[in-house]
Amino acid sequence: MPKPNLAIFGSGPAALLAAEQLCKHFDVHIYEKGKTIGRKFLVAGKGGFNLTNVAKDEALYSQYTNNNIIKEALKQFNCTQTRSWLKELGIPTYVGSSGRVFPEKDIKPAQVLQQIKDKLISHEVRFHYFHEFVGFDDKQQPVVQTESTRFTVNADFYIFALGGASWSVTGSNKDWLQPFAKLGIKTIPFEASNCGVDVLWPENFKNNYAGTYLKNIQVSAGLKVRRGELTITEYGLEGNALYPLIPSIRSGLKTARLNEIHIDLKPNNTHHQLIAKTKGKKISTKNYAYEFNLTKTALAMTKLFTPKENYISPERFVEILKSLVIPISALRPIEESISTVGGISLSEINNSFALKQNPNTFIIGEMLDWDAPTGGFLLQGCFSSAYVAASNIRQLAASTNP
Ligand SMILES: Cc1cc2nc3c(=O)[nH]c(=O)nc-3n(C[C@H](O)[C@H](O)[C@H](O)COP(=O)(O)OP(=O)(O)OC[C@H]3O[C@@H](n4cnc5c(N)ncnc54)[C@H](O)[C@@H]3O)c2cc1C
């Protein structure tokens, strides 16, 4: 009996996991508009390359916004399954700081990608490069454009894994939003996530401190709080203490309720401990760096955002060390953000990641409107959605061809 056909559009991590899960029993075709697979995966690998994160249960689910469908998917396929899957492919992993999971030392991102590709090729998965999904025909079948031709793709099942909207050089350019909107599927405009923020630094501060860091600090926005570090940039701030707060900052900027973050420059000292340092001493502002063990950058930032009368009073200065208010003027543009929120509304899919209006068509990965911080949670969300879609396709195929 011939195998059922599966057409996958896109070749990022979500597409590749789905293809791997189904390649034994399906005739799988991958349509990729670029000349290679997984370009954003390779970009991710140039930085921290957190493949997943060992956070469990609520500590895991709470990382995801719009999280009901994603939460159910994470219950079926989480960090443990991701690590086993990678191990079976010959990619052992280890747990680093903050629960982040990395490939074992010496394993390069390109090797991870190659291992997956080799497995797919060994099962005769067909890769069609320079094949761009451009819309749907009258019968709502996907249409693909190559350099020389345009044709309709006929398959038993379809998976769309076309990515979000950042780093368009990697292929994810959101051109696909319109064809889905035309079908009457609800789409949400893309917005930047896991991105830097703009701060209107004075010229002299920028010149002196861009490129320097604030380490071992705690940042808060609304009710969200994160420890980590920040980098001062020409335009504002970047860093792992900031990215998880972006959803709060984004909604704050929209309503103008919150357009600031608070930095605790001394999270390991209580207010009382810091005040105790000032007792019985005449501390001059010149000695702040020494008395409170502050870097030049931390000191310059406190000075920048503190009225003189508060700065010259050591007691009031302590208050500022514990909660330095930094005004945020905007999020950085989508193009340079690590990920995006927006895309196809989760209200359009069921728990299997199939479109409610077309149960043979599945949407996975960053195309969907969910958000999570870096640290392995983004890739895990992509893998979990891909796994659930693949399991359901297997079941659907079995029920139609018992
Ligand atoms: C700088 C950077 C660092 C990152 N670091 C991490 C990290 O450490 N940990 C983590 O968890 N996540 C990280 N991420 C995020 C992670 O890489 C993405 O969330 C993930 O790649 C999304 O996977 P995806 O399969 O949904 O889409 P993508 O990886 O974006 O793949 C989509 C694919 O679809 C193709 N495509 C698009 N449109 C079409 C079309 N019309 N027709 C055919 N093909 C099309 C694209 O060419 C692309 O190959 C990082 C991202 C960036 C940019």
Coordinates of C-alpha atoms and ligand atoms in Angstrom, one line a residue:
M1 CA 0.0 0.0 0.0
P2 CA 1.4 3.5 -0.9
K3 CA 2.4 5.7 2.0
P4 CA 0.2 8.7 2.7
N5 CA 1.7 12.0 1.4
L6 CA 2.8 14.8 3.7
A7 CA 3.8 18.3 2.5
I8 CA 5.7 20.4 4.9
F9 CA 6.3 24.1 4.2
G10 CA 9.4 25.6 5.8
S11 CA 12.5 23.8 7.1
G12 CA 13.2 25.3 10.6
P13 CA 13.4 23.2 13.8
A14 CA 9.6 22.8 14.0
A15 CA 9.4 21.4 10.4
L16 CA 12.4 19.1 10.9
L17 CA 11.1 17.5 14.1
A18 CA 7.7 16.9 12.5
A19 CA 9.4 15.4 9.4
E20 CA 11.6 13.2 11.5
Q21 CA 8.6 11.8 13.5
L22 CA 6.7 10.9 10.3
C23 CA 9.4 10.0 7.7
K24 CA 9.2 6.3 8.3
H25 CA 5.5 5.9 7.4
F26 CA 4.8 8.9 5.2
D27 CA 6.0 10.1 1.8
V28 CA 7.4 13.5 3.1
H29 CA 8.2 16.5 0.9
I30 CA 9.7 19.6 2.4
Y31 CA 9.2 22.9 0.5
E32 CA 11.7 25.5 1.5
K33 CA 11.9 28.9 -0.2
G34 CA 15.6 29.3 0.6
K35 CA 18.6 27.3 -0.6
T36 CA 19.3 25.5 2.7
I37 CA 17.4 24.3 5.8
G38 CA 17.3 25.8 9.3
R39 CA 19.0 29.1 8.8
K40 CA 17.5 30.7 11.9
F41 CA 18.5 27.6 13.9
L42 CA 22.1 28.3 12.7
V43 CA 21.9 31.9 13.7
A44 CA 20.6 30.8 17.2
G45 CA 23.6 28.6 17.4
K46 CA 26.0 31.5 17.1
G47 CA 24.9 32.8 20.4
G48 CA 24.0 30.7 23.5
F49 CA 22.2 27.9 21.5
N50 CA 19.9 26.8 24.2
L51 CA 18.1 23.8 22.7
T52 CA 15.6 23.5 25.5
N53 CA 15.3 24.1 29.3
V54 CA 14.9 21.7 32.2
A55 CA 12.2 23.8 33.9
K56 CA 9.2 21.6 34.8
D57 CA 5.5 21.9 35.4
E58 CA 4.3 25.4 36.3
A59 CA 7.9 26.7 36.2
L60 CA 7.8 25.7 32.5
Y61 CA 4.2 26.5 31.6
S62 CA 4.4 30.0 33.1
Q63 CA 7.1 30.9 30.6
Y64 CA 4.6 30.8 27.8
T65 CA 1.9 33.4 27.1
N66 CA -1.4 32.3 25.5
N67 CA -0.4 29.1 27.0
N68 CA -3.3 26.6 27.0
I69 CA -2.6 24.8 23.8
I70 CA 1.2 25.1 24.2
K71 CA 0.8 23.8 27.8
E72 CA -1.0 20.7 26.6
A73 CA 1.8 20.2 24.0
L74 CA 4.5 20.6 26.6
K75 CA 2.9 18.0 28.7
Q76 CA 3.3 15.5 25.8
F77 CA 6.8 16.6 24.7
N78 CA 9.0 18.5 27.1
C79 CA 12.7 18.9 27.7
T80 CA 13.2 15.3 28.7
Q81 CA 11.7 14.1 25.4
T82 CA 13.6 16.7 23.4
R83 CA 16.9 15.5 25.0
S84 CA 16.1 11.9 24.3
W85 CA 15.2 12.7 20.7
L86 CA 18.4 14.5 20.2
K87 CA 20.4 11.7 21.9
E88 CA 18.9 9.2 19.5
L89 CA 20.0 11.3 16.6
G90 CA 23.5 11.3 18.0
I91 CA 23.4 14.7 19.7
P92 CA 24.1 14.3 23.5
T93 CA 23.2 17.4 25.6
Y94 CA 24.2 18.9 28.9
V95 CA 22.5 21.2 31.4
G96 CA 24.1 24.6 31.8
S97 CA 23.3 27.6 34.0
S98 CA 19.6 28.5 34.6
G99 CA 18.5 25.1 33.4
R100 CA 19.5 25.9 29.8
V101 CA 20.3 22.8 27.7
F102 CA 23.2 22.9 25.2
P103 CA 24.6 20.3 22.8
E104 CA 27.7 18.6 24.3
K105 CA 30.9 20.7 23.9
D106 CA 32.5 20.4 20.4
I107 CA 29.1 19.8 18.7
K108 CA 28.5 22.7 16.4
P109 CA 25.0 23.9 15.4
A110 CA 25.7 22.9 11.8
Q111 CA 26.4 19.3 13.0
V112 CA 23.1 19.2 14.9
L113 CA 21.3 20.2 11.7
Q114 CA 23.3 17.7 9.6
Q115 CA 22.4 14.8 11.9
I116 CA 18.7 15.6 11.5
K117 CA 19.1 16.0 7.8
D118 CA 21.0 12.7 7.4
K119 CA 18.2 10.9 9.2
L120 CA 15.6 12.4 7.0
I121 CA 17.5 11.6 3.8
S122 CA 18.0 8.0 4.9
H123 CA 14.2 7.8 5.0
E124 CA 13.9 9.4 1.6
V125 CA 12.4 12.7 2.7
R126 CA 12.5 15.0 -0.4
F127 CA 13.9 18.5 0.0
H128 CA 12.6 21.1 -2.5
Y129 CA 14.7 24.2 -2.2
F130 CA 13.8 27.5 -3.8
H131 CA 10.1 26.5 -3.5
E132 CA 8.1 29.2 -1.9
F133 CA 4.6 28.8 -0.6
V134 CA 2.7 31.8 -2.2
G135 CA -0.9 31.2 -1.4
F136 CA -3.9 28.9 -1.8
D137 CA -5.8 28.1 -5.0
D138 CA -9.6 28.1 -5.5
K139 CA -9.9 24.7 -3.8
Q140 CA -7.8 26.0 -0.9
Q141 CA -4.8 23.9 -1.8
P142 CA -1.3 25.4 -1.2
V143 CA 0.5 26.9 -4.2
V144 CA 4.2 26.9 -4.6
Q145 CA 6.4 29.1 -6.7
T146 CA 9.8 28.2 -8.1
E147 CA 12.1 30.3 -10.4
S148 CA 10.4 28.8 -13.4
T149 CA 7.0 27.5 -12.4
R150 CA 4.0 27.7 -10.1
F151 CA 2.0 24.7 -9.1
T152 CA -0.5 23.3 -6.6
V153 CA 0.7 20.9 -4.0
N154 CA -1.6 17.9 -3.5
A155 CA -1.0 15.9 -0.3
D156 CA -3.0 14.0 2.3
F157 CA -1.7 16.2 5.1
Y158 CA -0.1 19.6 5.2
I159 CA 2.2 21.2 7.9
F160 CA 3.0 24.9 7.8
A161 CA 6.1 25.8 9.7
L162 CA 7.1 29.1 8.1
G163 CA 8.5 30.9 11.2
G164 CA 7.9 34.3 12.7
A165 CA 8.9 37.7 11.3
S166 CA 12.3 38.6 12.7
W167 CA 15.7 38.1 11.1
S168 CA 14.2 38.0 7.6
V169 CA 17.6 37.1 6.2
T170 CA 16.9 33.6 7.6
G171 CA 13.8 33.3 5.5
S172 CA 11.0 34.1 8.0
N173 CA 9.5 37.2 6.5
K174 CA 5.8 37.0 7.3
D175 CA 4.7 37.2 3.6
W176 CA 2.5 34.1 4.3
L177 CA 0.2 36.1 6.6
Q178 CA -1.9 37.4 3.8
P179 CA -2.8 34.1 2.1
F180 CA -4.0 32.8 5.5
A181 CA -6.0 36.0 6.2
K182 CA -7.6 35.6 2.8
L183 CA -8.9 32.2 3.8
G184 CA -10.7 33.9 6.7
I185 CA -8.1 32.7 9.3
K186 CA -7.6 35.2 12.1
T187 CA -4.0 36.6 12.1
I188 CA -2.5 38.9 14.7
P189 CA 0.0 41.6 13.6
F190 CA 3.6 40.6 14.5
E191 CA 5.4 42.4 17.3
A192 CA 9.0 42.2 18.6
S193 CA 9.8 39.9 21.4
N194 CA 13.0 38.9 23.2
C195 CA 14.4 42.3 22.0
G196 CA 16.3 45.3 23.3
V197 CA 14.6 48.5 24.3
D198 CA 15.3 52.2 23.4
V199 CA 16.4 54.5 26.1
L200 CA 17.1 58.2 25.3
W201 CA 20.7 58.3 26.7
P202 CA 22.4 61.7 26.6
E203 CA 25.3 61.8 24.0
N204 CA 28.1 61.8 26.6
F205 CA 26.7 58.8 28.5
K206 CA 26.4 56.8 25.2
N207 CA 29.9 57.7 24.2
N208 CA 31.3 56.6 27.5
Y209 CA 29.3 53.6 28.4
A210 CA 27.9 51.9 25.2
G211 CA 29.3 48.3 25.2
T212 CA 29.6 48.1 29.0
Y213 CA 27.6 45.8 31.3
L214 CA 25.6 45.7 34.5
K215 CA 26.1 42.3 36.0
N216 CA 24.4 40.5 38.9
I217 CA 21.4 42.8 38.9
Q218 CA 17.6 42.3 39.1
V219 CA 15.2 44.0 36.7
S220 CA 11.5 44.4 37.1
A221 CA 8.6 45.6 34.9
G222 CA 5.2 45.5 36.3
L223 CA 4.9 42.3 38.3
K224 CA 7.7 40.5 36.4
V225 CA 11.1 40.3 37.9
R226 CA 14.3 38.8 36.5
R227 CA 17.9 38.5 37.6
G228 CA 20.8 38.5 35.1
E229 CA 22.7 41.2 33.2
L230 CA 22.1 44.1 30.9
T231 CA 24.3 45.6 28.2
I232 CA 24.3 49.3 27.5
T233 CA 24.0 50.0 23.8
E234 CA 24.0 53.1 21.6
Y235 CA 20.2 52.9 21.5
G236 CA 19.4 51.6 25.0
L237 CA 19.6 48.2 26.6
E238 CA 19.8 44.5 25.8
G239 CA 20.3 41.4 27.9
N240 CA 18.9 38.3 29.5
A241 CA 17.5 40.2 32.5
L242 CA 15.4 42.2 30.0
Y243 CA 14.0 39.7 27.5
P244 CA 11.6 37.9 29.7
L245 CA 10.1 41.2 30.7
I246 CA 9.3 42.3 27.2
P247 CA 5.6 41.2 27.2
S248 CA 5.0 43.4 30.3
I249 CA 7.0 46.3 28.7
R250 CA 5.2 45.9 25.4
S251 CA 1.7 46.1 26.9
G252 CA 2.9 48.9 29.2
L253 CA 4.1 50.9 26.2
K254 CA 0.7 50.4 24.5
T255 CA -1.4 51.6 27.4
A256 CA 1.2 54.1 28.7
R257 CA 0.7 52.6 32.2
L258 CA 4.3 51.5 32.3
N259 CA 7.1 52.9 30.2
E260 CA 9.9 52.2 32.6
I261 CA 11.8 49.4 34.2
H262 CA 13.3 49.3 37.7
I263 CA 16.8 48.0 38.3
D264 CA 17.9 46.6 41.6
L265 CA 21.7 47.2 41.4
K266 CA 22.3 45.3 44.7
P267 CA 19.9 42.3 44.7
N268 CA 22.1 40.4 47.1
N269 CA 21.9 43.2 49.8
T270 CA 18.8 44.2 51.6
H271 CA 17.9 47.8 52.0
H272 CA 18.8 47.5 55.7
Q273 CA 22.2 46.1 54.9
L274 CA 23.0 48.9 52.6
I275 CA 21.7 51.6 55.0
A276 CA 23.9 50.0 57.7
K277 CA 27.0 50.8 55.6
T278 CA 26.1 54.5 55.8
K279 CA 25.5 54.6 59.6
G280 CA 28.0 56.7 61.7
K281 CA 30.0 57.5 58.5
K282 CA 30.3 60.7 56.5
I283 CA 30.1 59.3 53.0
S284 CA 30.8 61.6 50.2
T285 CA 29.4 61.0 46.8
K286 CA 32.9 60.5 45.6
N287 CA 33.2 57.4 47.7
Y288 CA 29.9 55.8 46.5
A289 CA 31.7 53.4 44.1
Y290 CA 33.9 52.1 47.0
E291 CA 31.3 52.1 49.8
F292 CA 28.6 50.4 47.8
N293 CA 30.9 48.4 45.5
L294 CA 29.6 49.9 42.3
T295 CA 31.0 49.7 38.8
K296 CA 31.6 52.9 36.9
T297 CA 28.6 52.1 34.6
A298 CA 26.3 51.5 37.6
L299 CA 27.3 54.7 39.2
A300 CA 26.9 56.8 36.0
M301 CA 23.5 55.4 35.5
T302 CA 22.3 56.2 39.0
K303 CA 23.6 59.7 38.5
L304 CA 21.8 60.1 35.2
F305 CA 18.4 59.2 36.5
T306 CA 18.5 60.6 40.1
P307 CA 17.7 64.2 41.1
K308 CA 20.7 65.9 42.8
E309 CA 19.0 66.2 46.2
N310 CA 18.5 62.4 46.3
Y311 CA 22.0 61.6 44.9
I312 CA 23.8 63.6 47.6
S313 CA 21.9 61.9 50.4
P314 CA 23.4 58.4 51.1
E315 CA 20.2 57.2 52.7
R316 CA 18.1 58.3 49.6
F317 CA 20.9 57.0 47.3
V318 CA 20.4 53.5 48.8
E319 CA 16.7 53.7 47.8
I320 CA 17.9 54.3 44.3
L321 CA 20.4 51.5 44.3
K322 CA 17.5 49.2 45.1
S323 CA 15.1 50.6 42.5
L324 CA 16.7 52.7 39.8
V325 CA 13.9 53.8 37.4
I326 CA 14.9 53.8 33.7
P327 CA 12.4 55.3 31.2
I328 CA 11.8 53.2 28.1
S329 CA 10.8 54.9 24.9
A330 CA 10.2 51.9 22.6
L331 CA 11.0 48.3 21.8
R332 CA 13.6 47.6 19.2
P333 CA 12.4 46.8 15.6
I334 CA 11.0 43.4 14.8
E335 CA 13.7 42.7 12.2
E336 CA 16.4 42.6 14.9
S337 CA 14.5 40.9 17.7
I338 CA 15.2 37.3 18.6
S339 CA 11.6 36.2 18.2
T340 CA 8.2 37.6 17.5
V341 CA 4.7 37.3 18.9
G342 CA 1.7 37.4 16.6
G343 CA 0.9 35.3 13.5
I344 CA -1.9 32.8 13.3
S345 CA -4.3 33.2 16.3
L346 CA -4.3 30.1 18.6
S347 CA -8.1 30.4 18.4
E348 CA -7.9 29.1 14.8
I349 CA -6.3 25.7 15.8
N350 CA -7.4 22.8 17.9
N351 CA -5.2 21.0 20.5
S352 CA -3.6 19.0 17.7
F353 CA -2.4 22.1 16.0
A354 CA -4.8 21.5 13.1
L355 CA -6.7 24.4 11.6
K356 CA -10.3 24.1 12.9
Q357 CA -11.6 24.9 9.4
N358 CA -9.3 22.3 7.8
P359 CA -8.3 19.4 10.0
N360 CA -5.7 18.1 7.5
T361 CA -3.7 21.3 7.7
F362 CA -1.4 21.8 10.7
I363 CA 0.4 25.0 11.9
I364 CA 3.4 24.7 14.2
G365 CA 6.3 26.7 15.6
E366 CA 6.8 30.5 15.6
M367 CA 4.0 31.1 13.0
L368 CA 1.6 30.8 15.9
D369 CA 0.7 33.6 18.3
W370 CA 2.6 32.6 21.4
D371 CA 5.5 34.1 23.3
A372 CA 8.3 32.8 25.5
P373 CA 11.7 34.0 26.7
T374 CA 15.0 32.8 25.3
G375 CA 16.8 30.2 27.3
G376 CA 15.6 27.2 25.3
F377 CA 11.8 27.9 25.7
L378 CA 11.4 29.1 22.1
L379 CA 12.8 26.0 20.5
Q380 CA 11.0 23.8 23.0
G381 CA 7.7 25.4 22.0
C382 CA 8.5 24.7 18.4
F383 CA 9.5 21.1 19.1
S384 CA 6.4 20.4 21.3
S385 CA 3.9 21.8 18.7
A386 CA 5.7 19.8 16.0
Y387 CA 5.5 16.6 18.0
V388 CA 1.8 16.9 18.8
A389 CA 0.9 17.7 15.2
A390 CA 3.0 14.7 14.0
S391 CA 1.3 12.4 16.5
N392 CA -2.1 13.5 15.4
I393 CA -1.3 13.1 11.7
R394 CA -0.1 9.6 12.4
Q395 CA -3.4 8.8 14.2
L396 CA -5.5 10.5 11.5
A397 CA -3.8 8.5 8.8
A398 CA -4.2 5.2 10.8
S399 CA -7.9 5.9 11.2
T400 CA -8.5 6.5 7.5
N401 CA -6.2 3.6 6.4
P402 CA -6.6 1.1 9.2
Ligands
LIG1 C1 19.7 35.5 17.1 C2 18.8 34.4 17.5 C3 19.1 33.6 18.6 C4 18.2 32.6 19.1 N1 18.6 31.8 20.1 C5 17.7 30.9 20.6 C6 18.1 30.0 21.6 O1 19.2 30.0 22.1 N2 17.2 29.2 22.1 C7 15.9 29.1 21.6 O2 15.1 28.4 22.1 N3 15.5 29.9 20.5 C8 16.4 30.8 20.0 N4 16.0 31.5 18.9 C9 14.7 31.4 18.4 C10 14.5 30.2 17.5 O3 15.6 30.1 16.6 C11 13.2 30.3 16.7 O4 12.1 30.4 17.6 C12 13.0 29.0 15.8 O5 14.0 28.9 14.8 C13 11.6 29.1 15.1 O6 11.5 27.9 14.4 P1 10.4 27.7 13.3 O7 10.6 26.3 12.8 O8 9.1 28.0 13.8 O9 10.7 28.8 12.2 P2 12.1 29.2 11.5 O10 13.3 28.6 12.1 O11 12.1 30.6 11.3 O12 12.0 28.5 10.0 C14 11.0 28.9 9.1 C15 11.5 28.4 7.7 O13 10.4 28.6 6.8 C16 10.9 29.1 5.6 N5 9.9 29.9 4.9 C17 9.4 31.1 5.3 N6 8.4 31.5 4.4 C18 8.4 30.5 3.5 C19 7.5 30.3 2.3 N7 6.6 31.3 2.0 N8 7.7 29.2 1.6 C20 8.6 28.3 1.9 N9 9.4 28.4 3.0 C21 9.3 29.5 3.8 C22 12.1 29.9 6.0 O14 13.0 30.1 5.0 C23 12.7 29.1 7.2 O15 13.6 28.1 6.7 C24 16.9 32.5 18.4 C25 16.6 33.3 17.3 C26 17.5 34.3 16.9 C27 17.1 35.1 15.7

